[in-house]
JSON list of C-alpha atoms in Angstrom, two decimals:
[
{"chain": "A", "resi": 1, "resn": "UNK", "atom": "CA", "xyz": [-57.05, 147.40, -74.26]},
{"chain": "A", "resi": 2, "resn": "UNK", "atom": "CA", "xyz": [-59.68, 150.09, -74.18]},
{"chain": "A", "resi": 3, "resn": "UNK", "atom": "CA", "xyz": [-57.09, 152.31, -72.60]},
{"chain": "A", "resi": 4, "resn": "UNK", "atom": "CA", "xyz": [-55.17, 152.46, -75.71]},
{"chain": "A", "resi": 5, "resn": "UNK", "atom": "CA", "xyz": [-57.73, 153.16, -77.67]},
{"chain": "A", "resi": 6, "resn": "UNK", "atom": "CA", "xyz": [-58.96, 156.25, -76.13]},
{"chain": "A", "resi": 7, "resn": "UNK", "atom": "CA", "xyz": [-57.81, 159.17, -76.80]},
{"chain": "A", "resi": 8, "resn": "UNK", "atom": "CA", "xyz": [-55.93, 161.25, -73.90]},
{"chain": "A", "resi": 9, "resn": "UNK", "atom": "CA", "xyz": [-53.62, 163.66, -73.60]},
{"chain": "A", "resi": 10, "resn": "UNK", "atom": "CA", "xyz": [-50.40, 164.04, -72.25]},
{"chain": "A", "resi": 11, "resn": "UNK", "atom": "CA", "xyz": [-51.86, 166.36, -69.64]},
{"chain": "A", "resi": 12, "resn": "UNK", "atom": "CA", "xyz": [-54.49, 163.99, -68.85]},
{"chain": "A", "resi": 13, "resn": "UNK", "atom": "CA", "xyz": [-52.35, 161.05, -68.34]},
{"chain": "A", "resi": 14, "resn": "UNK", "atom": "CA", "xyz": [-49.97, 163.79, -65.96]},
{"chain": "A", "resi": 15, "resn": "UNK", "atom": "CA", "xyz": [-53.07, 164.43, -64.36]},
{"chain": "A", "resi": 16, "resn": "UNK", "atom": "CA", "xyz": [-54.04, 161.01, -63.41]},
{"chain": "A", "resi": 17, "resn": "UNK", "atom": "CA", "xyz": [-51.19, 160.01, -61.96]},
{"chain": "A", "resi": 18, "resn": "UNK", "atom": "CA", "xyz": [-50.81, 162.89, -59.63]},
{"chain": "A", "resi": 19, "resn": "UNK", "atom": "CA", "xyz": [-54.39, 162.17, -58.36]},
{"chain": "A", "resi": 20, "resn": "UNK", "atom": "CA", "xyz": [-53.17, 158.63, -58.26]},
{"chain": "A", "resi": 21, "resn": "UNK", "atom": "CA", "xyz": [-50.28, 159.38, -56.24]},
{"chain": "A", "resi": 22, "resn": "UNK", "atom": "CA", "xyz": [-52.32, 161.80, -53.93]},
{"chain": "A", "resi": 23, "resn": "UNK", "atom": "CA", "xyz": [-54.82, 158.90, -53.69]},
{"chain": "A", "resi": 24, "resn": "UNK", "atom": "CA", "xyz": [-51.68, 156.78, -52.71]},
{"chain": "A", "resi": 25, "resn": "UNK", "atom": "CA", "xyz": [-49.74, 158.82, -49.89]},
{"chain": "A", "resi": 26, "resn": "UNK", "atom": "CA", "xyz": [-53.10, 159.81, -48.01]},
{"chain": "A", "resi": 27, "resn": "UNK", "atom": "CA", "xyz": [-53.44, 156.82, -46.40]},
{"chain": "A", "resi": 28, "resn": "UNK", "atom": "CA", "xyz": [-50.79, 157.57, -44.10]},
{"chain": "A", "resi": 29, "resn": "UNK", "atom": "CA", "xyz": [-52.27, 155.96, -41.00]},
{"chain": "A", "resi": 30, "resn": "UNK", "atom": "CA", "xyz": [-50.93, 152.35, -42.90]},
{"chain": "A", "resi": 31, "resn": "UNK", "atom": "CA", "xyz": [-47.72, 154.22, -43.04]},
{"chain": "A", "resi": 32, "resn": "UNK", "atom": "CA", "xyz": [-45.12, 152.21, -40.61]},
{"chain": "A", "resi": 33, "resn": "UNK", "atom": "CA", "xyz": [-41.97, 154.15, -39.37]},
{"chain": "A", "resi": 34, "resn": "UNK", "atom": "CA", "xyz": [-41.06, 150.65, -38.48]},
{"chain": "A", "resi": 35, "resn": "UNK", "atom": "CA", "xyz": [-37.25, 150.02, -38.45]},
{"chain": "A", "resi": 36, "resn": "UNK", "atom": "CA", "xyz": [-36.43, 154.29, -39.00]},
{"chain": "A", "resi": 37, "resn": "UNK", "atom": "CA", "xyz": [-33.96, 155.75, -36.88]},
{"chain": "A", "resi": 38, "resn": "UNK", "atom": "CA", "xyz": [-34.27, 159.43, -36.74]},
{"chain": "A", "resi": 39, "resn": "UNK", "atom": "CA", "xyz": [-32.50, 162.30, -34.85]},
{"chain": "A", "resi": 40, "resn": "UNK", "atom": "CA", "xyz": [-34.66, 165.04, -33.60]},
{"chain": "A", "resi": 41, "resn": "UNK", "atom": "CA", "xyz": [-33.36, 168.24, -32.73]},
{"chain": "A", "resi": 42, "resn": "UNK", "atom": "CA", "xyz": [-36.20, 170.06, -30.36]},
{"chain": "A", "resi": 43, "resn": "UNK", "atom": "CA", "xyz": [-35.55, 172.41, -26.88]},
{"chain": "A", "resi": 44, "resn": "UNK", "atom": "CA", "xyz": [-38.89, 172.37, -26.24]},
{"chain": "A", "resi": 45, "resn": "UNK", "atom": "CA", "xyz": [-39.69, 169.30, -23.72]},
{"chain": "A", "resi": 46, "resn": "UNK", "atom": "CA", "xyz": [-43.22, 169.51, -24.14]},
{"chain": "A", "resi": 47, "resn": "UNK", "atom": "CA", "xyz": [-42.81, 169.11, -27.93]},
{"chain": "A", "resi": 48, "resn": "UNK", "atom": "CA", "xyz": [-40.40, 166.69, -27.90]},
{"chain": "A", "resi": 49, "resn": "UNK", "atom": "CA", "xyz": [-42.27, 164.37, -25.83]},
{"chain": "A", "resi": 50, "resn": "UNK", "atom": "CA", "xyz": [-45.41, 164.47, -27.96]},
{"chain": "A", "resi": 51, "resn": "UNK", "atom": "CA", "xyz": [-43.46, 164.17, -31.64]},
{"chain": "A", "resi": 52, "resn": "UNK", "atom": "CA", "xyz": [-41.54, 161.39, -29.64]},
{"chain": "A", "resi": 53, "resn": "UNK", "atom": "CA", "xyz": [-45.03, 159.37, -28.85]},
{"chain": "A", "resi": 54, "resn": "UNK", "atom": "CA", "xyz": [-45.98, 159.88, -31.91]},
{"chain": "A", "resi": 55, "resn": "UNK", "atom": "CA", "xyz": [-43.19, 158.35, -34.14]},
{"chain": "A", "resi": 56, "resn": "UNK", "atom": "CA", "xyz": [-42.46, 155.43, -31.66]},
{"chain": "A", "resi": 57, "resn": "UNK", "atom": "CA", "xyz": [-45.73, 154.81, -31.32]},
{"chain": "A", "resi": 58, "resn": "UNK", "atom": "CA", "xyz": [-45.54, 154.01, -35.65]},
{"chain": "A", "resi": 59, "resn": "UNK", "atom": "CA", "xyz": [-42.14, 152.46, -35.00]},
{"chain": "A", "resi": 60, "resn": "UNK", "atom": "CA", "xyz": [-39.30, 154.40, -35.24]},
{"chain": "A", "resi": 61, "resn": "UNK", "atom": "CA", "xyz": [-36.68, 154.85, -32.90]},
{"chain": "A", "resi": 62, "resn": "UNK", "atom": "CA", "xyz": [-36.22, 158.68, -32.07]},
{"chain": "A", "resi": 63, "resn": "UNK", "atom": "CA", "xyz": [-33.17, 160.05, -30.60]},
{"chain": "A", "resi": 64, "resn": "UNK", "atom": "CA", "xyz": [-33.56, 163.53, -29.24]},
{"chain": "A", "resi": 65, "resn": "UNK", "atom": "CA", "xyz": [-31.06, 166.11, -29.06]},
{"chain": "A", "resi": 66, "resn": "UNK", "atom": "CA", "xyz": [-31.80, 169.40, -26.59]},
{"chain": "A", "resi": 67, "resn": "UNK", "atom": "CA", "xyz": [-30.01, 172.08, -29.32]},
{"chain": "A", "resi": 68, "resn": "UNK", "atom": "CA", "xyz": [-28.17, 171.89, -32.28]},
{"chain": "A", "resi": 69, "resn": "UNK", "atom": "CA", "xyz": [-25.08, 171.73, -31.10]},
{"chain": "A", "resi": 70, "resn": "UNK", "atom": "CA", "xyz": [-25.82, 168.38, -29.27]},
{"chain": "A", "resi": 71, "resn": "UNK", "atom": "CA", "xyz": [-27.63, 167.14, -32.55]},
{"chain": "A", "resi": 72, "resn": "UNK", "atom": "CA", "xyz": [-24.70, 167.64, -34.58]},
{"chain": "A", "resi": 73, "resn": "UNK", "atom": "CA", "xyz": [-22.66, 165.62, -31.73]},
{"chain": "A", "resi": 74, "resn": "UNK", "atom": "CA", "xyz": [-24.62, 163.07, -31.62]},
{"chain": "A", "resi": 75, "resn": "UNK", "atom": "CA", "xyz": [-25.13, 162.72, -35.35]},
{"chain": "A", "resi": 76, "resn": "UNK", "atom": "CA", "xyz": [-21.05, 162.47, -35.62]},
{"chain": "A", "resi": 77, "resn": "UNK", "atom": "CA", "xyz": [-20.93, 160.41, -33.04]},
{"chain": "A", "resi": 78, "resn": "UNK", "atom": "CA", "xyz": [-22.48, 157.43, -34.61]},
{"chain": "A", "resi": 79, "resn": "UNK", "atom": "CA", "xyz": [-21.35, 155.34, -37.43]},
{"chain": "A", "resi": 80, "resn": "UNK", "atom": "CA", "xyz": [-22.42, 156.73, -40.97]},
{"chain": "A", "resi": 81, "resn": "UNK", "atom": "CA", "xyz": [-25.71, 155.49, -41.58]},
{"chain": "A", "resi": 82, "resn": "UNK", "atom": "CA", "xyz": [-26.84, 154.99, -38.16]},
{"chain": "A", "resi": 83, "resn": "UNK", "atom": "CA", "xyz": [-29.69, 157.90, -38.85]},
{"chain": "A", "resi": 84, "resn": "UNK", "atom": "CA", "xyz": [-32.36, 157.96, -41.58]},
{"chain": "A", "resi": 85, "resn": "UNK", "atom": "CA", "xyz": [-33.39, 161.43, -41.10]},
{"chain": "A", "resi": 86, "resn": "UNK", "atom": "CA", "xyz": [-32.79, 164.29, -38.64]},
{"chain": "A", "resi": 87, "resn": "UNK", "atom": "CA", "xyz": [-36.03, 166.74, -37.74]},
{"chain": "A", "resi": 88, "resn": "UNK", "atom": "CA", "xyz": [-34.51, 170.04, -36.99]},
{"chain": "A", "resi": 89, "resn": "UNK", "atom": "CA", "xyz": [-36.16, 172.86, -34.96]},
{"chain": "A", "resi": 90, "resn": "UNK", "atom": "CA", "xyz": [-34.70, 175.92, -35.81]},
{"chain": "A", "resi": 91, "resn": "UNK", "atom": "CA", "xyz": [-35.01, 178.13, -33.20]},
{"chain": "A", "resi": 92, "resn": "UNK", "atom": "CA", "xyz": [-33.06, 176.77, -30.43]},
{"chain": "A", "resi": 93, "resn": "UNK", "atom": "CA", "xyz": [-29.93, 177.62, -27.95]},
{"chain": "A", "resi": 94, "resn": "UNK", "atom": "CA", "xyz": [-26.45, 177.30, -28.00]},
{"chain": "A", "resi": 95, "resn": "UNK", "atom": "CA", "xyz": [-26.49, 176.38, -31.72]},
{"chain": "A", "resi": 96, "resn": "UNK", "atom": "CA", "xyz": [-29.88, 177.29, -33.98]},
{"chain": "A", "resi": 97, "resn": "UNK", "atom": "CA", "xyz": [-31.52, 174.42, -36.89]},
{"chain": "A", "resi": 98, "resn": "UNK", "atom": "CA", "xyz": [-29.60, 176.28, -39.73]},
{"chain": "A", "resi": 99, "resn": "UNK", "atom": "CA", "xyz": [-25.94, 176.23, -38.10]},
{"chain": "A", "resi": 100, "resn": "UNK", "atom": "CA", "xyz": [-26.42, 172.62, -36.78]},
{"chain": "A", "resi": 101, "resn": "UNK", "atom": "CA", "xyz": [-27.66, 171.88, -40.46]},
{"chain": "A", "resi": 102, "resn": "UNK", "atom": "CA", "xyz": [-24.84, 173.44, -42.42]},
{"chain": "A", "resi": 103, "resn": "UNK", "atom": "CA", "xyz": [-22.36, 171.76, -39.96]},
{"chain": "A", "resi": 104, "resn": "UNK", "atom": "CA", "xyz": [-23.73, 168.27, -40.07]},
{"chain": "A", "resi": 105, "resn": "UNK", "atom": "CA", "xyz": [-23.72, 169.09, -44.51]},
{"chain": "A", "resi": 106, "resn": "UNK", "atom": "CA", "xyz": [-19.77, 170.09, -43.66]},
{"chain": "A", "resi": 107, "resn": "UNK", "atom": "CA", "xyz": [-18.89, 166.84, -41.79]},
{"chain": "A", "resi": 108, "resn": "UNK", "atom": "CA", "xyz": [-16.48, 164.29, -44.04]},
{"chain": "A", "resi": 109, "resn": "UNK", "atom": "CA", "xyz": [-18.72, 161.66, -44.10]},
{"chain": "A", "resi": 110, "resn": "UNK", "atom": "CA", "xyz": [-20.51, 160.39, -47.03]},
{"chain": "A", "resi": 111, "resn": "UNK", "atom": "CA", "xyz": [-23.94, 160.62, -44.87]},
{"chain": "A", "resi": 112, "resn": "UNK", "atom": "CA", "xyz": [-23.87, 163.90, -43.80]},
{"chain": "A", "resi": 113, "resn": "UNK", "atom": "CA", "xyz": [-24.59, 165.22, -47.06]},
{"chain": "A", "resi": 114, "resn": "UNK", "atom": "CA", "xyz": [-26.91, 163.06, -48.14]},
{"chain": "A", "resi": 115, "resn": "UNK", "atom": "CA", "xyz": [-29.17, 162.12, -45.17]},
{"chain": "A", "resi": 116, "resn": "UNK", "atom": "CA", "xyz": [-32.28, 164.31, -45.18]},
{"chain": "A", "resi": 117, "resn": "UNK", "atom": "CA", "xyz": [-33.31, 166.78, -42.80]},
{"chain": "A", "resi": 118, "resn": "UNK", "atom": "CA", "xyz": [-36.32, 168.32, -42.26]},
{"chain": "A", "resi": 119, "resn": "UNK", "atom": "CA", "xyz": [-36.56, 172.20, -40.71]},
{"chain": "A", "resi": 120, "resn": "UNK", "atom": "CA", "xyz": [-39.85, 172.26, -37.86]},
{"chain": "A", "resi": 121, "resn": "UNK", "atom": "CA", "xyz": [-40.60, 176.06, -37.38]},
{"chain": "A", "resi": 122, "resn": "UNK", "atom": "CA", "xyz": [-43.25, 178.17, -36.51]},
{"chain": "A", "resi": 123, "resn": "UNK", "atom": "CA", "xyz": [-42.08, 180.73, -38.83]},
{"chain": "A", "resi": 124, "resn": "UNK", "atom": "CA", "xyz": [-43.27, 179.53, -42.20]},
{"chain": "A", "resi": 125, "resn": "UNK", "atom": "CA", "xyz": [-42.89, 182.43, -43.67]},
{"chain": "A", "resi": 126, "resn": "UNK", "atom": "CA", "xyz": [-41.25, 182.39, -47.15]},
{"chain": "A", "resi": 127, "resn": "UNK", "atom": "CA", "xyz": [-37.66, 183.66, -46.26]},
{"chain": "A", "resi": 128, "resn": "UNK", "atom": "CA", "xyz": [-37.76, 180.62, -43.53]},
{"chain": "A", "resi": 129, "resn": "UNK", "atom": "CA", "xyz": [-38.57, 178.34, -46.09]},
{"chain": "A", "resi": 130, "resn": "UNK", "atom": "CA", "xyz": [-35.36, 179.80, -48.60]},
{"chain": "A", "resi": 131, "resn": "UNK", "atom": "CA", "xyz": [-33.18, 179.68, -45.19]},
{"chain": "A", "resi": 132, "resn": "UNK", "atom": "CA", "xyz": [-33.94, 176.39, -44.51]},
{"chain": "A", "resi": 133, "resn": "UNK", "atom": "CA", "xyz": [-33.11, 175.49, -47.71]},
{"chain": "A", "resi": 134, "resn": "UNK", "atom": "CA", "xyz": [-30.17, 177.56, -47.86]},
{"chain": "A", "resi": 135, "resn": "UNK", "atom": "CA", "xyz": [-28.84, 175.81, -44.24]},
{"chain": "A", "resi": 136, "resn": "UNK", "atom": "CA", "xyz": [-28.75, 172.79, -46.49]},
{"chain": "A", "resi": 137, "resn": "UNK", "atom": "CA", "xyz": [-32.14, 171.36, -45.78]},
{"chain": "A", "resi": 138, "resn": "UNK", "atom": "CA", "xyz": [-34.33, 169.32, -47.90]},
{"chain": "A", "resi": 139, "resn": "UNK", "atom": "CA", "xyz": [-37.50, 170.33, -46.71]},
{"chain": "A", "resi": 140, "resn": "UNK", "atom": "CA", "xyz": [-39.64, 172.71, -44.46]},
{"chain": "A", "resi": 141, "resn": "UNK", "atom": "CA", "xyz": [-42.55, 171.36, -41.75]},
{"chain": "A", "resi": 142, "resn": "UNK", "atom": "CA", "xyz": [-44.45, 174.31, -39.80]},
{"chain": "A", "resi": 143, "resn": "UNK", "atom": "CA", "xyz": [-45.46, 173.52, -36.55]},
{"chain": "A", "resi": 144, "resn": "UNK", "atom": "CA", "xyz": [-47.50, 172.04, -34.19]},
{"chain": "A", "resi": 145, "resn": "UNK", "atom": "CA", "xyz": [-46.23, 169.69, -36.97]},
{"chain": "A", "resi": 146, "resn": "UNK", "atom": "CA", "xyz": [-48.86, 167.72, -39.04]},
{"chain": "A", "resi": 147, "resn": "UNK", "atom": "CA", "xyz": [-47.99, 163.88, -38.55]},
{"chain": "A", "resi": 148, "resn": "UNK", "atom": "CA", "xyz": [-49.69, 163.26, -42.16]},
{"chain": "A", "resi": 149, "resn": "UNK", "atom": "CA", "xyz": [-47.95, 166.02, -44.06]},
{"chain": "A", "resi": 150, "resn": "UNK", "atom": "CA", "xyz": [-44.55, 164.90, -42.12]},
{"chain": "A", "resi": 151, "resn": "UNK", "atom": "CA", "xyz": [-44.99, 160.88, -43.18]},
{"chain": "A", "resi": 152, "resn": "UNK", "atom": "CA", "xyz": [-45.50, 162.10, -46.31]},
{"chain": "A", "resi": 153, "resn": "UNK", "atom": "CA", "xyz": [-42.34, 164.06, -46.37]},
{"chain": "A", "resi": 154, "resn": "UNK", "atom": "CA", "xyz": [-40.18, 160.99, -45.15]},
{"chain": "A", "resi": 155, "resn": "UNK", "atom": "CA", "xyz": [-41.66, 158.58, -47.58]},
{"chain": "A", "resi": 156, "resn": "UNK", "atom": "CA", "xyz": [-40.81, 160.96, -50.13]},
{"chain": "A", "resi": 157, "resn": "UNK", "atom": "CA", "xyz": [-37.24, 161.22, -49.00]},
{"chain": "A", "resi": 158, "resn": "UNK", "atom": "CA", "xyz": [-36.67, 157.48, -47.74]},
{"chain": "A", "resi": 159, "resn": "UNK", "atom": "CA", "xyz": [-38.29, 155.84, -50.91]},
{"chain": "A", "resi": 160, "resn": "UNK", "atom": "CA", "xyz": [-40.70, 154.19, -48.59]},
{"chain": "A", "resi": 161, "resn": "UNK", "atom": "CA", "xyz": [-44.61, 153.09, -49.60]}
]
């Protein structure tokens, strides 16, 4: 083919496929949440209920938990597997994003290391980023939260197209 007989470099062909796989993910208005069950950790009412409208409204089935604390009870309180991903505020009462995070990693159950939760902060400062990461999180969303950057994110952690 005439692709093999050009000649490109390694870089190139790295290249192209990056700007492929941008060109890919930005379409995330075709992206369907359809079928995910997620747990989302948020004290602030307001913010729940708009993050709320927004995922059902794409599908998913969102489960909201007023502090960490109740996240991690409600997360341990359903059979392993019953969550795809857990959205974590971190500034919240009774139990803060990074404790509820590091407990849910501590549970003995397969799931609760492996299921992926995203930090939602305000502060996206660097440290908040390394604490997040730290708490055992896989990734870091600053907020008002950006519903293209954040179906990104979960296609990137659930394997979805």
């Amino acid at each position: 083919s005439l692709h093999d007989a050009l000649p490109i470099s390694d870089e190139q062909e790295a290249e192209a496929k990056d700007e492929e796989e941008v060109a890919q993910t930005e379409d995330s208005e075709d992206f369907s949440y359809e079928g995910l069950n997620i747990l989302m950790a948020e004290d602030n009412e307001m913010n729940a209920e708009i993050a709320v409208g927004i995922l059902e409204m794409r599908g998913a089935q969102v489960d909201v938990a007023a502090n960490g604390r109740e996240a991690v009870e409600k997360f341990a309180s359903n059979p392993p597997g019953h969550y795809d991903l857990i959205l974590m505020d971190i500034q919240m009462p009774e139990m803060n994003g990074y404790e509820a995070a590091r407990t849910i990693r501590s549970l003995s159950r397969e799931d609760g290391r492996t299921i992926p939760i995203l930090a939602m902060t305000a502060d996206a400062f660097v440290e908040d980023i390394e604490s997040a990461k730290a708490a055992g999180m896989n990734g870091h969303l600053s907020k008002p939260v950006d519903f293209e950057l954040l179906g990104r994110e979960i296609r990137k952690y659930l394997n979805r197209s």
